[in-house]
Structure formats: C-alpha cells, structure tokens
Coordinates of C-alpha atoms in Angstrom, one line a residue:
Chain A
M126 CA 48.1 59.6 89.1
A127 CA 49.3 61.6 91.6
Q128 CA 51.5 64.0 89.6
F129 CA 48.5 64.2 87.2
L130 CA 46.1 65.7 89.9
H131 CA 48.7 67.6 91.3
A132 CA 49.8 69.1 87.9
S133 CA 46.4 70.2 86.9
K134 CA 45.7 72.0 90.4
T135 CA 48.6 74.2 90.2
G136 CA 48.1 74.7 86.5
Q137 CA 44.9 76.2 87.1
S138 CA 46.0 78.4 89.6
L139 CA 48.8 79.5 87.5
Q140 CA 46.5 80.4 84.8
A141 CA 44.6 82.1 87.5
A142 CA 47.5 84.0 88.3
T143 CA 49.1 84.9 84.9
A144 CA 45.6 85.4 82.8
K145 CA 45.5 89.1 84.7
T146 CA 49.2 90.2 83.4
D147 CA 50.0 88.0 80.4
A148 CA 48.6 88.2 76.8
A149 CA 49.0 84.8 76.0
P150 CA 47.8 82.6 78.8
G151 CA 46.9 79.5 77.0
L152 CA 50.8 79.1 75.7
L153 CA 51.7 79.7 79.1
Q154 CA 49.8 77.3 80.5
R155 CA 50.6 74.5 77.9
L156 CA 54.4 75.1 78.5
R157 CA 53.7 74.7 82.1
A158 CA 51.5 71.5 81.8
F159 CA 54.3 70.3 79.2
Y160 CA 56.8 71.3 82.3
L161 CA 54.8 69.6 84.9
R162 CA 54.6 66.2 82.7
S163 CA 58.0 66.1 81.7
D164 CA 60.6 64.4 84.2
A165 CA 63.4 65.9 82.0
A166 CA 62.5 69.4 82.5
K167 CA 61.8 69.0 86.0
G168 CA 65.0 67.3 86.7
Y169 CA 66.9 69.5 84.7
T170 CA 65.5 72.3 86.7
L171 CA 66.4 70.9 90.0
L172 CA 69.9 69.9 88.5
S173 CA 70.6 73.4 87.3
P174 CA 72.1 75.1 90.2
V175 CA 74.6 72.1 90.6
M176 CA 75.2 71.9 86.9
I177 CA 75.7 76.1 86.6
T178 CA 78.1 75.8 89.8
M179 CA 80.3 72.8 88.3
G180 CA 80.0 74.4 84.7
L181 CA 81.3 77.7 86.1
L182 CA 83.9 76.5 88.6
L183 CA 85.1 73.2 86.9
A184 CA 84.3 72.7 83.2
A185 CA 85.1 76.6 82.3
P186 CA 88.6 76.5 84.2
L187 CA 89.5 73.5 82.7
F188 CA 88.6 74.8 79.3
L189 CA 90.8 77.8 80.0
L190 CA 93.8 75.8 80.9
V191 CA 93.6 74.1 77.8
L192 CA 93.3 77.5 75.9
Y193 CA 96.3 78.8 78.2
S194 CA 98.6 75.6 77.0
F195 CA 98.2 77.0 73.3
W196 CA 99.4 80.3 74.0
T197 CA 102.8 81.8 74.5
Q198 CA 104.0 84.0 77.2
T199 CA 106.8 86.4 77.1
G200 CA 107.3 88.4 80.7
L201 CA 104.0 89.5 81.8
A202 CA 102.4 89.8 78.2
I203 CA 100.4 86.9 76.5
D204 CA 100.6 86.0 73.1
Q205 CA 96.9 84.4 72.1
T206 CA 98.3 82.7 68.9
P207 CA 97.6 79.2 69.0
T208 CA 100.5 77.1 69.0
L209 CA 102.1 73.8 69.8
E210 CA 105.1 75.2 71.2
R211 CA 104.7 74.7 74.7
Y212 CA 103.9 71.1 74.4
R213 CA 107.5 70.8 72.4
D214 CA 109.2 72.6 75.5
V215 CA 107.4 70.3 77.8
V216 CA 108.5 67.1 75.5
G217 CA 111.8 68.3 74.9
K218 CA 113.0 68.8 78.1
Q219 CA 114.6 65.4 79.7
S220 CA 114.1 66.8 83.1
Y221 CA 110.7 67.0 82.8
I222 CA 110.3 63.6 81.1
D223 CA 112.4 62.0 84.2
I224 CA 110.1 63.7 86.7
F225 CA 107.0 62.3 85.0
W226 CA 108.6 58.9 84.9
R227 CA 109.4 58.9 88.3
S228 CA 106.1 60.1 89.5
I229 CA 104.5 57.0 87.6
Q230 CA 107.1 54.7 88.9
T231 CA 106.3 56.4 92.7
S232 CA 102.4 56.2 92.4
G233 CA 102.6 52.7 90.5
L234 CA 104.6 51.1 93.9
V235 CA 102.4 53.4 96.3
T236 CA 99.4 51.7 94.3
L237 CA 100.6 48.2 94.6
V238 CA 101.9 48.4 98.0
T239 CA 98.2 50.0 98.9
V240 CA 95.8 47.7 97.2
G241 CA 98.1 44.9 98.4
L242 CA 97.8 45.5 101.8
A243 CA 94.2 46.8 101.7
Y244 CA 92.8 43.4 100.0
P245 CA 93.2 41.1 103.1
M246 CA 91.6 43.8 105.2
A247 CA 88.9 44.2 103.0
Y248 CA 88.4 40.5 102.5
Y249 CA 88.6 40.0 106.5
V250 CA 86.1 42.6 106.9
A251 CA 83.4 41.1 104.2
F252 CA 84.1 37.5 105.2
G253 CA 85.7 37.1 108.4
V254 CA 83.3 39.8 110.4
K255 CA 80.2 39.0 111.5
K256 CA 79.6 41.4 114.1
Y257 CA 80.3 45.3 114.2
K258 CA 80.9 45.4 110.6
F259 CA 79.6 48.7 110.6
V260 CA 82.3 49.8 113.4
W261 CA 84.9 48.5 111.3
L262 CA 84.1 50.3 107.9
I263 CA 83.9 53.4 110.3
L264 CA 87.6 52.8 111.8
L265 CA 88.7 52.4 108.4
T266 CA 87.2 55.3 106.6
I267 CA 87.8 58.0 109.6
P268 CA 91.3 58.6 108.2
F269 CA 90.1 59.1 104.8
W270 CA 88.2 62.1 106.3
T271 CA 90.9 63.7 108.4
S272 CA 93.6 66.1 107.8
Y273 CA 95.7 64.9 104.8
L274 CA 98.4 67.7 105.7
L275 CA 98.5 66.5 109.3
R276 CA 98.8 62.8 107.9
V277 CA 101.9 63.5 105.8
F278 CA 103.2 65.8 108.5
S279 CA 103.5 63.1 111.4
W280 CA 105.6 61.1 108.7
K281 CA 108.1 64.0 109.1
V282 CA 107.9 63.7 112.5
I283 CA 108.7 60.1 112.5
L284 CA 111.3 59.8 109.5
G285 CA 113.1 63.5 110.4
Y286 CA 116.7 63.8 111.4
N287 CA 115.7 64.3 115.1
G288 CA 112.7 62.0 114.2
V289 CA 110.8 59.6 115.9
I290 CA 112.8 56.4 114.7
N291 CA 115.9 58.1 114.6
S292 CA 116.0 59.6 118.2
G293 CA 114.1 56.2 119.4
L294 CA 117.0 54.3 118.0
T295 CA 119.6 56.4 119.0
N296 CA 118.0 56.3 122.7
L297 CA 117.8 52.5 122.7
G298 CA 121.6 52.1 121.1
V299 CA 120.9 50.9 118.3
I300 CA 122.6 53.4 116.2
Q301 CA 125.1 56.2 116.9
E302 CA 124.3 58.8 114.3
P303 CA 120.9 59.6 112.7
L304 CA 120.2 57.6 109.8
E305 CA 119.7 60.2 106.8
F306 CA 118.4 58.3 104.4
L307 CA 115.0 58.1 106.3
L308 CA 113.7 61.6 105.2
Y309 CA 114.0 63.7 101.4
N310 CA 114.1 61.0 99.1
Q311 CA 111.4 58.6 97.1
T312 CA 111.0 56.0 99.5
A313 CA 109.8 58.5 102.2
V314 CA 107.2 59.8 99.6
I315 CA 106.0 56.1 98.8
I316 CA 105.9 55.1 102.5
T317 CA 104.0 58.4 103.2
L318 CA 101.6 58.3 100.0
A319 CA 100.9 54.6 101.0
H320 CA 99.8 55.6 104.2
A321 CA 97.8 58.5 103.5
Y322 CA 95.8 56.8 100.8
A323 CA 95.3 53.4 102.7
A324 CA 91.7 54.4 103.3
F325 CA 91.0 54.8 99.7
A326 CA 91.7 51.2 98.6
I327 CA 89.7 49.2 101.2
L328 CA 86.4 50.3 100.3
P329 CA 86.0 49.5 96.5
I330 CA 87.5 46.1 97.2
Y331 CA 85.0 45.7 100.3
V332 CA 82.2 46.6 98.2
S333 CA 82.9 44.0 95.2
L334 CA 83.8 41.2 97.6
E335 CA 80.7 42.1 99.4
K336 CA 78.6 41.8 96.2
I337 CA 79.9 38.2 95.5
D338 CA 77.0 35.5 95.6
R339 CA 77.9 33.4 98.4
T340 CA 76.1 30.6 96.7
L341 CA 79.0 30.4 94.0
L342 CA 81.5 29.5 96.8
E343 CA 79.6 27.1 98.4
A344 CA 78.8 25.4 94.5
A345 CA 83.1 25.5 94.2
A346 CA 83.3 23.6 97.4
D347 CA 80.7 21.1 96.5
L348 CA 82.8 20.6 93.2
G349 CA 85.7 20.0 95.4
D350 CA 87.7 23.3 95.2
G351 CA 89.9 23.6 98.2
A352 CA 90.2 26.8 99.9
W353 CA 92.8 28.2 97.8
S354 CA 91.5 27.3 94.3
R355 CA 88.3 28.8 95.3
F356 CA 89.7 32.2 96.3
W357 CA 91.7 31.8 93.0
R358 CA 89.1 30.9 90.6
V359 CA 86.1 32.2 91.9
T360 CA 86.4 35.2 94.8
F361 CA 89.6 36.7 93.0
P362 CA 88.4 37.2 89.6
L363 CA 85.0 38.6 90.9
S364 CA 86.5 41.1 92.9
M365 CA 88.5 42.3 90.0
P366 CA 86.4 45.5 89.6
G367 CA 87.1 46.6 93.1
V368 CA 90.6 45.9 92.5
I369 CA 91.1 47.7 89.2
G370 CA 88.7 50.8 90.9
A371 CA 91.0 51.1 94.0
A372 CA 94.0 51.1 91.8
V373 CA 92.9 53.7 89.8
L374 CA 91.3 55.9 92.8
I375 CA 95.1 55.6 94.3
F376 CA 97.2 56.0 91.1
V377 CA 95.8 59.0 89.6
P378 CA 95.8 61.4 92.5
T379 CA 98.8 60.1 93.7
T380 CA 100.6 61.0 90.5
G381 CA 99.2 64.6 91.1
D382 CA 100.1 64.9 94.6
Y383 CA 101.6 67.9 95.7
V384 CA 102.2 68.2 99.6
T385 CA 103.8 64.5 100.3
P386 CA 106.9 65.1 97.9
A387 CA 106.9 68.7 99.2
M388 CA 107.1 67.7 102.8
V389 CA 109.0 64.4 102.5
G390 CA 110.7 64.0 99.1
G391 CA 113.4 66.3 99.3
P392 CA 115.0 67.5 95.5
S393 CA 115.3 63.3 94.3
G394 CA 111.5 62.8 95.8
Q395 CA 110.0 65.9 93.6
M396 CA 107.0 64.6 91.6
I397 CA 105.2 66.2 88.7
A398 CA 102.7 68.4 90.5
N399 CA 105.9 70.3 92.2
I400 CA 107.1 71.6 88.7
I401 CA 103.6 72.6 88.0
Q402 CA 103.2 74.5 91.3
V403 CA 106.7 76.3 90.2
Q404 CA 105.5 77.3 87.0
F405 CA 102.4 78.8 88.3
L406 CA 103.4 80.2 91.8
K407 CA 107.2 81.0 91.4
I408 CA 108.0 81.4 87.7
G409 CA 104.9 82.6 86.8
N410 CA 104.8 80.5 82.9
W411 CA 101.1 79.9 83.3
P412 CA 101.3 78.3 79.4
L413 CA 104.0 76.2 80.0
G414 CA 102.7 75.0 83.5
A415 CA 99.2 74.5 81.8
A416 CA 101.0 72.2 79.0
L417 CA 102.9 70.3 81.8
A418 CA 99.7 69.4 83.6
L419 CA 97.9 68.6 80.6
S420 CA 100.3 66.4 79.1
A421 CA 101.1 64.7 82.6
M422 CA 97.1 64.1 82.8
A423 CA 97.1 62.5 79.3
G424 CA 100.0 60.3 80.1
V425 CA 98.4 59.1 83.3
A426 CA 95.2 58.6 81.3
I427 CA 96.5 56.7 79.1
L428 CA 98.4 54.4 81.4
V429 CA 95.4 54.0 83.3
I430 CA 93.5 52.8 80.4
L431 CA 96.1 50.4 79.5
F432 CA 96.3 49.1 82.8
S433 CA 92.6 48.7 83.7
T434 CA 92.2 46.6 80.2
A435 CA 95.6 44.5 81.0
M436 CA 94.0 43.7 84.4
R437 CA 90.5 42.8 82.9
L438 CA 92.3 40.4 80.8
A439 CA 94.6 38.7 83.1
A440 CA 91.0 38.5 85.2
R441 CA 89.2 36.7 82.4
S442 CA 92.4 34.3 81.6
I443 CA 92.0 33.1 85.3
R444 CA 88.8 31.9 84.7
Chain B
M222 CA 81.9 13.2 98.4
S223 CA 84.3 13.6 101.3
K224 CA 82.7 15.2 104.5
K225 CA 85.2 18.2 105.1
A226 CA 85.1 19.4 101.6
P227 CA 82.1 21.7 101.5
R228 CA 83.6 24.2 104.3
P229 CA 81.3 27.3 104.6
A230 CA 83.1 30.8 103.8
S231 CA 81.5 31.7 107.3
R232 CA 84.0 29.9 109.4
M233 CA 87.5 30.3 108.1
G234 CA 89.5 28.6 110.5
D235 CA 93.2 29.1 111.0
P236 CA 93.5 31.4 107.6
G237 CA 90.6 33.2 109.2
R238 CA 92.5 33.8 112.5
L239 CA 95.8 35.1 110.3
L240 CA 93.4 37.4 108.3
A241 CA 92.3 38.8 112.2
G242 CA 95.9 39.2 113.2
F243 CA 96.6 41.2 109.9
A244 CA 93.6 43.5 110.4
L245 CA 94.7 44.6 113.7
L246 CA 97.9 45.0 112.5
Y247 CA 96.7 47.0 109.7
L248 CA 94.8 49.5 112.3
V249 CA 97.7 50.1 114.0
F250 CA 99.5 50.9 110.5
L251 CA 96.7 53.0 109.8
Y252 CA 96.4 55.0 113.4
G253 CA 99.9 54.6 114.8
P254 CA 101.9 57.1 112.7
V255 CA 99.1 60.1 113.4
L256 CA 99.1 59.5 117.4
F257 CA 102.8 60.8 117.4
L258 CA 101.1 64.4 117.0
P259 CA 99.1 64.2 120.3
I260 CA 101.9 62.4 121.9
F261 CA 104.4 64.8 121.3
S262 CA 102.3 67.8 121.8
F263 CA 102.2 67.1 125.6
N264 CA 105.8 66.6 125.5
D265 CA 108.0 69.4 127.5
S266 CA 110.5 69.7 125.0
I267 CA 110.9 72.1 121.9
F268 CA 112.4 69.0 119.9
V269 CA 110.3 66.5 118.6
A270 CA 112.4 63.4 119.5
F271 CA 112.6 60.8 122.2
P272 CA 113.0 60.2 125.3
L273 CA 110.0 62.0 126.4
K274 CA 110.8 64.8 128.6
G275 CA 107.5 65.3 130.8
F276 CA 104.0 66.2 130.7
T277 CA 103.2 70.1 129.7
T278 CA 100.0 71.6 128.6
K279 CA 102.4 74.7 127.4
W280 CA 101.9 74.2 123.7
Y281 CA 98.5 74.3 124.1
E282 CA 98.6 77.3 125.7
Q283 CA 101.2 78.7 123.0
A284 CA 98.9 77.6 120.1
F285 CA 95.7 79.6 121.6
A286 CA 98.0 82.7 122.4
D287 CA 99.2 82.9 118.9
E288 CA 96.8 85.4 117.2
D289 CA 97.5 84.3 113.7
M290 CA 96.6 80.9 114.2
I291 CA 93.7 81.7 115.8
N292 CA 92.7 84.1 112.9
A293 CA 93.4 81.3 110.7
L294 CA 91.3 79.0 112.8
V295 CA 88.4 81.3 112.5
A296 CA 89.2 81.7 109.0
S297 CA 88.8 78.0 108.8
L298 CA 86.0 77.5 110.4
Q299 CA 83.8 80.2 108.7
V300 CA 84.8 79.1 105.4
G301 CA 83.9 75.7 106.2
A302 CA 80.6 76.7 107.9
I303 CA 79.5 78.5 104.3
V304 CA 80.8 75.8 102.1
A305 CA 78.8 73.2 104.1
V306 CA 75.6 75.0 103.7
A307 CA 76.2 75.9 100.0
S308 CA 77.2 72.5 98.9
T309 CA 74.4 70.6 100.9
I310 CA 71.9 72.9 99.3
L311 CA 73.6 72.3 96.0
G312 CA 73.4 68.7 96.8
M313 CA 70.0 68.2 98.0
F314 CA 68.7 69.8 94.6
G315 CA 70.9 67.6 92.3
A316 CA 70.2 64.3 94.5
K317 CA 66.5 64.9 94.4
A318 CA 66.6 65.6 90.6
I319 CA 68.4 62.3 90.0
T320 CA 66.6 60.1 92.4
R321 CA 63.1 61.3 91.6
Y322 CA 63.2 61.7 88.2
R323 CA 64.2 60.2 84.8
V324 CA 66.5 62.7 83.6
P325 CA 67.9 62.0 79.8
G326 CA 72.0 61.9 79.9
Q327 CA 72.1 61.1 83.6
S328 CA 75.3 59.4 83.8
A329 CA 76.8 62.3 81.9
V330 CA 75.6 64.9 84.4
M331 CA 76.6 62.9 87.4
A332 CA 80.2 62.2 85.7
M333 CA 80.8 65.8 85.5
I334 CA 79.3 66.2 89.1
M335 CA 81.8 64.0 90.6
L336 CA 84.4 64.7 88.0
P337 CA 86.6 67.2 90.9
L338 CA 87.1 63.9 92.9
F339 CA 89.1 62.0 90.2
I340 CA 91.3 65.0 89.2
P341 CA 94.5 66.0 91.0
E342 CA 93.5 69.0 93.2
I343 CA 96.8 70.7 91.5
I344 CA 94.9 70.5 88.3
L345 CA 91.5 72.3 89.9
G346 CA 93.7 74.8 91.7
I347 CA 95.8 76.3 88.7
S348 CA 92.7 76.3 86.7
L349 CA 90.8 77.9 89.0
L350 CA 93.4 80.4 89.2
I351 CA 93.6 81.0 85.6
L352 CA 89.8 81.7 85.7
L353 CA 90.2 84.0 88.4
N354 CA 92.7 85.9 86.5
A355 CA 90.7 86.0 83.3
L356 CA 87.8 87.6 85.4
G357 CA 90.0 89.9 87.1
I358 CA 88.6 88.5 90.7
D359 CA 91.2 89.1 93.4
L360 CA 92.4 86.1 95.7
G361 CA 91.3 85.9 99.1
L362 CA 88.9 84.1 101.3
P363 CA 85.7 84.3 99.3
V364 CA 87.3 82.8 96.4
V365 CA 88.7 79.9 98.7
V366 CA 84.9 79.5 99.7
I367 CA 84.3 78.9 96.1
G368 CA 86.6 76.7 95.4
H369 CA 85.6 74.6 98.2
I370 CA 82.1 74.6 97.2
M371 CA 83.3 72.9 93.6
L372 CA 85.4 70.4 95.7
C373 CA 82.7 69.6 98.3
T374 CA 79.6 69.3 96.2
P375 CA 80.1 65.9 94.8
F376 CA 80.5 64.6 98.4
A377 CA 77.2 66.3 99.2
M378 CA 75.7 64.8 96.1
A379 CA 77.1 61.2 96.9
V380 CA 75.9 61.3 100.6
L381 CA 72.2 62.7 99.9
S382 CA 71.3 60.8 96.8
S383 CA 72.3 57.7 98.8
R384 CA 69.8 58.3 101.4
L385 CA 67.1 60.0 99.1
E386 CA 67.4 56.3 97.3
G387 CA 66.9 54.9 100.5
F388 CA 63.5 55.7 101.4
D389 CA 60.0 54.9 99.9
R390 CA 59.0 57.5 97.3
S391 CA 55.3 56.6 97.9
L392 CA 55.3 58.8 100.8
E393 CA 56.2 61.9 98.9
E394 CA 53.4 60.7 95.9
A395 CA 50.7 60.3 99.2
S396 CA 51.4 63.8 100.5
L397 CA 50.9 64.9 96.8
D398 CA 47.7 63.1 96.6
L399 CA 46.7 64.7 99.6
G400 CA 46.8 68.0 98.3
E401 CA 50.0 69.5 99.7
T402 CA 52.1 71.7 97.2
P403 CA 55.4 70.5 96.3
W404 CA 57.4 73.0 98.4
M405 CA 55.4 71.4 101.5
T406 CA 55.8 68.0 100.7
F407 CA 59.6 68.8 100.1
W408 CA 59.5 70.4 103.9
R409 CA 57.0 68.3 105.6
V410 CA 58.2 64.9 103.9
T411 CA 61.4 65.0 102.2
F412 CA 63.3 67.0 104.4
P413 CA 62.5 65.2 107.7
L414 CA 63.5 61.8 105.9
A415 CA 66.4 62.7 104.2
A416 CA 67.7 65.1 107.7
P417 CA 70.2 62.2 108.5
G418 CA 71.5 62.5 105.3
I419 CA 71.6 66.2 105.2
I420 CA 73.1 66.5 108.9
S421 CA 75.8 63.9 107.8
S422 CA 76.6 66.1 104.6
L423 CA 77.1 69.0 106.4
L424 CA 79.5 67.4 108.8
L425 CA 81.2 65.8 106.2
T426 CA 81.5 68.6 103.6
F427 CA 82.6 71.2 106.5
I428 CA 85.5 68.4 107.2
V429 CA 86.5 68.3 104.0
S430 CA 86.7 72.1 103.7
F431 CA 88.3 72.5 106.8
D432 CA 91.0 70.2 106.3
E433 CA 91.5 71.2 102.5
F434 CA 94.7 72.6 101.9
L435 CA 96.1 72.6 98.3
L436 CA 93.5 74.6 96.6
S437 CA 93.3 77.2 99.4
F438 CA 97.2 77.2 99.4
F439 CA 96.5 78.6 95.6
L440 CA 93.6 80.6 96.3
T441 CA 94.2 82.6 99.5
N442 CA 95.8 85.8 99.8
Q443 CA 96.6 87.7 103.1
Q444 CA 94.4 85.7 105.5
P445 CA 95.6 82.0 105.3
T446 CA 93.1 79.4 106.4
L447 CA 94.3 76.9 108.8
P448 CA 96.3 74.7 106.9
V449 CA 97.8 77.1 105.2
Y450 CA 98.9 79.0 108.0
I451 CA 100.3 75.4 109.6
W452 CA 102.1 74.7 106.3
S453 CA 103.8 78.0 106.5
Q454 CA 105.0 77.4 110.1
L455 CA 106.2 74.1 109.3
R456 CA 109.7 75.8 108.3
F457 CA 110.3 77.4 112.2
P458 CA 111.4 74.5 114.2
N459 CA 110.4 76.7 117.4
K460 CA 106.8 76.9 116.0
L461 CA 106.6 72.9 115.6
P462 CA 105.2 72.1 119.2
S463 CA 102.1 74.6 118.9
V464 CA 101.6 73.4 115.4
L465 CA 101.5 69.5 117.1
A466 CA 99.0 71.2 119.6
M467 CA 96.7 72.5 117.0
G468 CA 97.1 69.3 115.0
A469 CA 96.2 67.2 117.5
I470 CA 93.1 69.1 118.2
I471 CA 91.9 69.2 114.8
L472 CA 92.4 65.4 114.3
L473 CA 90.6 64.6 117.2
A474 CA 87.8 66.9 116.2
S475 CA 87.4 65.5 112.9
C476 CA 87.5 62.3 114.1
L477 CA 84.7 63.2 116.2
L478 CA 82.7 64.7 113.6
V479 CA 83.1 61.7 111.3
V480 CA 81.9 59.1 113.9
L481 CA 79.2 61.7 114.4
A482 CA 78.2 61.8 110.8
E483 CA 78.4 58.3 110.1
W484 CA 76.3 57.0 113.2
V485 CA 73.7 59.8 112.5
R486 CA 73.4 58.2 109.1
Q487 CA 73.0 54.9 110.2
L488 CA 70.8 55.7 112.8
G489 CA 68.1 57.4 110.3
T490 CA 68.2 54.1 108.1
S491 CA 67.8 51.9 110.7
D492 CA 64.8 53.9 112.4
R493 CA 63.4 54.0 108.9
K494 CA 63.5 49.9 108.5
V495 CA 61.9 49.8 112.1
G496 CA 59.2 52.5 111.5
L497 CA 58.3 51.0 108.0
A498 CA 58.1 46.9 109.4

C-alpha cells in the first residue's frame, strides 16, 4: 500500500517533468510505473553499482585468465591461437605435479590440525560459556582481522636460526647449537598456517553448534544416552555442516597461500602459489602461469567436492 | 529411569572444566606468538633473540625517522580510507537491494559478490594484472585501490546486509506513507538505523585494505603500501627492529579498531531492542 501510494505520487511528478521535454510521456510514465512496481527492477538498479564493479574487477579478469591459459608466449609476443599446449606443459612436468601434491598435503594437514583444535574451542563457547559469550567471540575473531603478514612474520621470529625458540633453549642450556630444522621446511609452513587460519575454523563450527536444538540433546539424555554417545550420535552429526564449512574455508585459501611458504617454507616448503608468482613476476610466461593457476584451482575444487561428499556420507552413517 | 541420567547440557561438570582449560590454552596459542613482536620491539638489541637486553624506545624512533616507511604508511592510510568509503557505499546499495526487494537470481548475485572471499588471493592478483595489462593501465596506488575495493566489498556487503536484515522495515514504510521521498526516507530512517553497521563496515574494510599484502604486491609500482614495504625490508637484518616496532603499532591499532567495530555493531543492536521493546 505504502509503495503504491508512493509510486503514484512520484509517477505524477515525473509525468509533469517529462511532459515538457519528451514527446511520448505516456510510454515513459508507464515504464516508470512498471519500474516502481517491480521489485526486481528496483533491486537490480540498486545492485548495479556493486555488480558492475565485481563484473569488471572479478569476472572480466578471471575470464581473461582463462583466455591466457589457451595462448602461447614466445619472448614478449603472445600468439592468441587457442591451444591446450600450456596445460600439457603443466601436466607433463613432474616438478609441478610434485608441488601440487605437496600443497595438497600441507593444506590437508593444516586443515586437520586447525579444525581439530577449533572444534573443542567452538564447543566450549557454544555450550560452556553462559556469560560474556560475546567477549569470547570477539577475542576469537580479532586475529582474523589483524595483519596476516605480521602474524606469519612472528613465526619467522619464533622459529628462526637465532629466533625465540633457539635463543631461549640455548640460553637455558638445553641445546648447544641452534636447531636448524625449525625453519624453512614443510613443518614450519604447517605450524604457521595452522596458527594463521585458526580464527577461520571457529566461527562456522560455533554457528552450527549454536543452532542445534537443545531439546534434541535432552531427548537423547532422557532416552538413556550417556554424555559421550549423545555427543557422537546427536551433536557431532548435526555440527557436520559447520565442520565441512570450516574445512573448506581453510583448505581452499591455504592451498593457494603465497606468504607463508615464501617466508618460512624454504626450498622444500614451496607451494603452488610460489611457482605461479614466479611465472608472473619473474619469468614472465603468463600463459603458463595462467594454466598452472587454473589447473591447480580445478584440482582443488575436485578434491573439495570429493571431501565434502565423503564427509556428509560419513556423518549420515553415524546416525 | 535412574536419577542422574538426564543431565542438562548446561552443567557440564568435569569435562566442562577440561574444556575451559583447553579454551584458555587456545587463547594463549592464538595470541602468544604475536606478542613476541611488541616484546622484541622494546628490546635493546639488534638481534631478535633471548636473553632480553634491556628496555629501549629507539626502534620506534628509528621507525618514525625512516622516510620510506612513513611514506608507505601514509600510502596505506590513504588507500585504506578511499577503499573503506567506496566499498561501504557499494555494499550499502547492494545490501539494501537484497534485504528490501525480492530480486530474482539473488543467490547467484550474492555468490558472485562473495566470490573474492573463496578464491586464493594469488589468483585475484594475477588475473587483475592480466586485465590491467590488456587495458594498458599502469600499475600504482590507484590500481591498488581498485583491487582492494573488489576484495573489501564482500566484507561490507556481509556486515551491512546483516544489519539491514535486523531492523524493522515497517519503519521505512511508515516514512513513505507519511509522504517522505525514497531519498529522504533513506537519509532520515534507513541511514541512522544502519549507522552502526556502516561504521563497523568502514572500520573493517579499512583494516582489511590496510593489512592487505598480496594484491598490493602484484599491483604496486614505485610507491609501496606499508605491508609491501615491510615485506621488502625483511631481507635486511638491521632493519628488523624498526619493522618490529611498526608491526607492534599496527597490531595494536588493528585490535583496537576491530574491538571498536564489533562494539559499535553490538551497541546498535541492543539499543534497537531496548528502543522497540
């Protein structure tokens, strides 16, 4: 009703305004009336700035990336004849395959550690905390917003040859020589990523735990389930969407992480993003870099779909 | 039925205490490592190592005397301010559209807007680089701003649409019924009610932009942003203490801004509940 009244009001004023300038006020007025009555038209008008921005800055670049991966670069010249050669280059080179699997392995372990540690934490906030839940949630999300670069950097300070652990242990007389295995390897990457992404896992798990109907737990208890089997048969399966969400939210960005392997990974800890960066900023073979990036994304997407399907089936089988 | 069987979930007993202990340890794990930056930023030694040598503020003086670092800081502040305003305005339009109108294909539109959160930043960086190259646009801070707007808009959308969903839309309808124009209704009803969301969106998008490294790394030219500058300085051991000092300031400032942003957002919601009760 309100909108109808409003529509006719502006419709009239528009008619008055256009009558002077336009030859066909009737048509314009009808268009205007249609516009004001249509949710879709108004909605899309409001959405258009953000959609144009995202189209130009996200969709168009990604489209170009796909195009590039089918091109050939010799020297500085780009040959735009479509070819699958770049993908053949990627799949044919063993070192790329190795780095891809190492990235998957690293991210898989990071996801496991992070979700494993975050679950009890989220459980505590959802079920254990009565007062100040809000304070806990803020405390757990602050690191998410603080500088990723600096959080990774602090691990370099901790694990370094003359870093916190080595100088601390030497100082205490526990070790004579600094431990060299702390930094510049895959383990350092896993520790650093698990810490850097800790905040990502808690919220999705917390949300799914918080949503669980408490009467279901009471029902399970009434029917004689103990605390443990109640958790295993009711709480855990119902929190599965949060666990899967958290796992995907960690796995996907960590497979594509550049900063951590570059800063603490050393040669043996390099991941897929590092070789993509080299192709783009150092060697300058953009078509190959594009093919590398897209193959990796496709590979990760397939693994994520397989994983979440498997997890959903597993959760169903518990019940 | 035995008496002790139905134990409510709220009273967790011993496993509960175990969980609380775990939660505290988790907080130590989350915050502990980062604390080494401020600790060593006050340490009177060029080496970042134990034992601590003594208290000094000279690394802070050195950081602020470093002209390149200050230029990078100013660049980041400017980029962050522009990005915060631009992405919050974009997010405001978008959030109003999806919370007020039944838009067909809404979930597809939202998926596209939220996509940057789910794509590794390296992919966003290289594809923007290709686009700019294709259009013949030079790299530099303006381009960094553009990239950051793409990255920050999803955050603004998320914060603002949850805010707009939260308040009573009959207030807007009442304003329209009483003869206000849509623009005045937005300005006098929607805007004040959404203000806490807008403020927290501005703060959070500012932080995301200010701390963003990888996109800037691909898109900067001569003038680096602060994270890119810090990255370039990590190779030089003698620069490390002043980087620690700047890092400590940034961490403290981000923490304060996040707490402020979340507090404003919560404050707004509780006010509203009290007001309408």
